[in-house]
PDB file of C-alpha atoms in Angstrom:
ATOM      1  CA  MET B   1     -11.048 -12.818   9.398  1.00 41.00           C
ATOM      2  CA  SER B   2     -13.802 -10.614   8.075  1.00 56.00           C
ATOM      3  CA  GLY B   3     -12.439  -7.290   6.909  1.00 86.00           C
ATOM      4  CA  ALA B   4      -8.828  -8.428   7.137  1.00 87.00           C
ATOM      5  CA  LEU B   5      -6.235  -7.297   4.596  1.00 88.00           C
ATOM      6  CA  THR B   6      -3.509  -9.513   3.136  1.00 87.00           C
ATOM      7  CA  ILE B   7      -0.539  -8.000   1.303  1.00 85.00           C
ATOM      8  CA  ASP B   8       1.930 -10.219  -0.531  1.00 83.00           C
ATOM      9  CA  PHE B   9       5.082  -8.156  -1.070  1.00 84.00           C
ATOM     10  CA  ALA B  10       7.780 -10.147  -2.873  1.00 83.00           C
ATOM     11  CA  GLY B  11       6.573 -13.369  -1.256  1.00 87.00           C
ATOM     12  CA  GLU B  12       6.450 -11.820   2.218  1.00 89.00           C
ATOM     13  CA  ILE B  13       2.897 -12.031   3.597  1.00 91.00           C
ATOM     14  CA  HIS B  14       1.546  -9.212   5.784  1.00 92.00           C
ATOM     15  CA  ARG B  15      -1.906  -9.274   7.381  1.00 92.00           C
ATOM     16  CA  ALA B  16      -3.868  -6.460   8.980  1.00 92.00           C
ATOM     17  CA  GLU B  17      -7.229  -6.108  10.693  1.00 94.00           C
ATOM     18  CA  PRO B  18      -9.469  -3.021  10.567  1.00 93.00           C
ATOM     19  CA  GLY B  19      -7.857  -0.414  12.816  1.00 92.00           C
ATOM     20  CA  ASP B  20      -4.330  -1.468  11.848  1.00 94.00           C
ATOM     21  CA  ARG B  21      -2.140   0.750   9.687  1.00 93.00           C
ATOM     22  CA  ILE B  22       0.519  -0.659   7.386  1.00 94.00           C
ATOM     23  CA  THR B  23       3.169   1.602   5.917  1.00 93.00           C
ATOM     24  CA  VAL B  24       5.582   0.856   3.092  1.00 92.00           C
ATOM     25  CA  GLY B  25       8.932   2.638   2.844  1.00 92.00           C
ATOM     26  CA  ARG B  26      12.477   2.675   4.177  1.00 93.00           C
ATOM     27  CA  ALA B  27      11.167   2.814   7.766  1.00 92.00           C
ATOM     28  CA  GLY B  28       7.744   1.272   7.152  1.00 91.00           C
ATOM     29  CA  THR B  29       5.942  -1.746   8.517  1.00 92.00           C
ATOM     30  CA  ILE B  30       6.948  -3.247   5.173  1.00 92.00           C
ATOM     31  CA  ALA B  31      10.540  -2.027   5.056  1.00 92.00           C
ATOM     32  CA  ILE B  32      12.325  -1.513   1.746  1.00 89.00           C
ATOM     33  CA  GLU B  33      15.706  -0.610   3.139  1.00 84.00           C
ATOM     34  CA  ASP B  34      17.827  -1.117   0.012  1.00 87.00           C
ATOM     35  CA  ASN B  35      16.485   1.964  -1.825  1.00 86.00           C
ATOM     36  CA  PRO B  36      17.987   5.191  -0.413  1.00 87.00           C
ATOM     37  CA  TYR B  37      15.716   7.303  -2.653  1.00 86.00           C
ATOM     38  CA  LEU B  38      12.461   5.861  -1.317  1.00 88.00           C
ATOM     39  CA  HIS B  39      10.564   7.890   1.290  1.00 88.00           C
ATOM     40  CA  ARG B  40      10.686   6.691   4.886  1.00 90.00           C
ATOM     41  CA  GLU B  41       6.921   6.252   4.569  1.00 89.00           C
ATOM     42  CA  PHE B  42       5.733   6.014   0.975  1.00 89.00           C
ATOM     43  CA  LEU B  43       2.400   4.152   1.076  1.00 91.00           C
ATOM     44  CA  LEU B  44      -0.158   3.858   3.863  1.00 93.00           C
ATOM     45  CA  PHE B  45      -2.789   1.098   4.002  1.00 92.00           C
ATOM     46  CA  HIS B  46      -5.703   1.813   6.350  1.00 92.00           C
ATOM     47  CA  HIS B  47      -9.344   0.812   6.864  1.00 92.00           C
ATOM     48  CA  VAL B  48     -12.151   3.397   6.721  1.00 89.00           C
ATOM     49  CA  HIS B  49     -15.926   2.759   6.587  1.00 85.00           C
ATOM     50  CA  ASP B  50     -15.712  -0.940   5.576  1.00 85.00           C
ATOM     51  CA  ASN B  51     -13.103  -0.294   2.855  1.00 87.00           C
ATOM     52  CA  TRP B  52      -9.348  -0.666   2.759  1.00 89.00           C
ATOM     53  CA  TRP B  53      -7.519   2.310   1.280  1.00 89.00           C
ATOM     54  CA  VAL B  54      -3.996   2.798   0.025  1.00 88.00           C
ATOM     55  CA  GLU B  55      -2.672   6.335   0.179  1.00 90.00           C
ATOM     56  CA  ASN B  56       0.530   7.762  -1.280  1.00 89.00           C
ATOM     57  CA  VAL B  57       1.954   9.717   1.650  1.00 90.00           C
ATOM     58  CA  GLY B  58       5.254  10.445  -0.087  1.00 86.00           C
ATOM     59  CA  SER B  59       6.138  13.832  -1.514  1.00 85.00           C
ATOM     60  CA  ARG B  60       7.649  13.009  -4.931  1.00 86.00           C
ATOM     61  CA  LEU B  61       7.125   9.441  -6.147  1.00 84.00           C
ATOM     62  CA  ALA B  62       4.103   7.822  -7.816  1.00 82.00           C
ATOM     63  CA  ALA B  63       2.977   4.231  -7.167  1.00 79.00           C
ATOM     64  CA  LEU B  64       1.324   1.625  -9.363  1.00 76.00           C
ATOM     65  CA  VAL B  65      -0.954  -0.633  -7.293  1.00 73.00           C
ATOM     66  CA  ALA B  66      -2.419  -3.811  -8.815  1.00 69.00           C
ATOM     67  CA  ASP B  67      -4.245  -6.784  -7.311  1.00 65.00           C
ATOM     68  CA  THR B  68      -2.415  -9.304  -9.550  1.00 62.00           C
ATOM     69  CA  PRO B  69       0.813  -9.192 -11.570  1.00 58.00           C
ATOM     70  CA  ALA B  70      -1.224  -9.351 -14.804  1.00 54.00           C
ATOM     71  CA  ALA B  71      -3.240  -6.311 -13.703  1.00 47.00           C
ATOM     72  CA  ARG B  72      -0.204  -4.093 -14.183  1.00 49.00           C
ATOM     73  CA  SER B  73      -1.168  -3.890 -17.829  1.00 50.00           C
ATOM     74  CA  GLU B  74      -4.934  -4.028 -17.208  1.00 54.00           C
ATOM     75  CA  ALA B  75      -6.777  -2.828 -14.090  1.00 53.00           C
ATOM     76  CA  HIS B  76      -4.625  -0.903 -11.657  1.00 56.00           C
ATOM     77  CA  SER B  77      -4.416   2.357  -9.742  1.00 65.00           C
ATOM     78  CA  HIS B  78      -1.751   4.953 -10.401  1.00 62.00           C
ATOM     79  CA  LEU B  79      -1.246   6.962  -7.210  1.00 66.00           C
ATOM     80  CA  VAL B  80       0.508  10.285  -7.434  1.00 65.00           C
ATOM     81  CA  GLN B  81       1.505  12.231  -4.329  1.00 67.00           C
ATOM     82  CA  SER B  82      -1.319  12.760  -1.804  1.00 63.00           C
ATOM     83  CA  SER B  83      -3.793  10.551  -3.694  1.00 64.00           C
ATOM     84  CA  ARG B  84      -5.597   7.453  -2.469  1.00 69.00           C
ATOM     85  CA  SER B  85      -7.686   4.575  -3.763  1.00 70.00           C
ATOM     86  CA  SER B  86      -9.852   1.829  -2.278  1.00 73.00           C
ATOM     87  CA  PHE B  87      -9.209  -1.786  -3.271  1.00 64.00           C
ATOM     88  CA  PRO B  88     -10.056  -5.429  -2.548  1.00 56.00           C
ATOM     89  CA  ARG B  89      -8.858  -7.089   0.666  1.00 47.00           C
ATOM     90  CA  CYS B  90      -6.092  -9.129  -0.932  1.00 46.00           C
ATOM     91  CA  LEU B  91      -3.132  -7.588  -2.794  1.00 47.00           C
TER      92      LEU B  91
END
């Protein structure tokens, strides 16, 4: 699966191939329905020019994206509204 993306969200595994789009939010591909304050679509994962990107498509909230739980205190990306970052293929 060259170029594939794997997202582990709370033990729930999601896989995507280049060309797929994964959204996170109340109405996202990865649905977080128990938070009424979360945007319907908060984060967008998409593939552009051989890189996977995560983009904060929400209007008010920031996101902390890390490739391992330990990275929360080390290497991570802090995404404010309308920002994006590239990352490895496994999160």
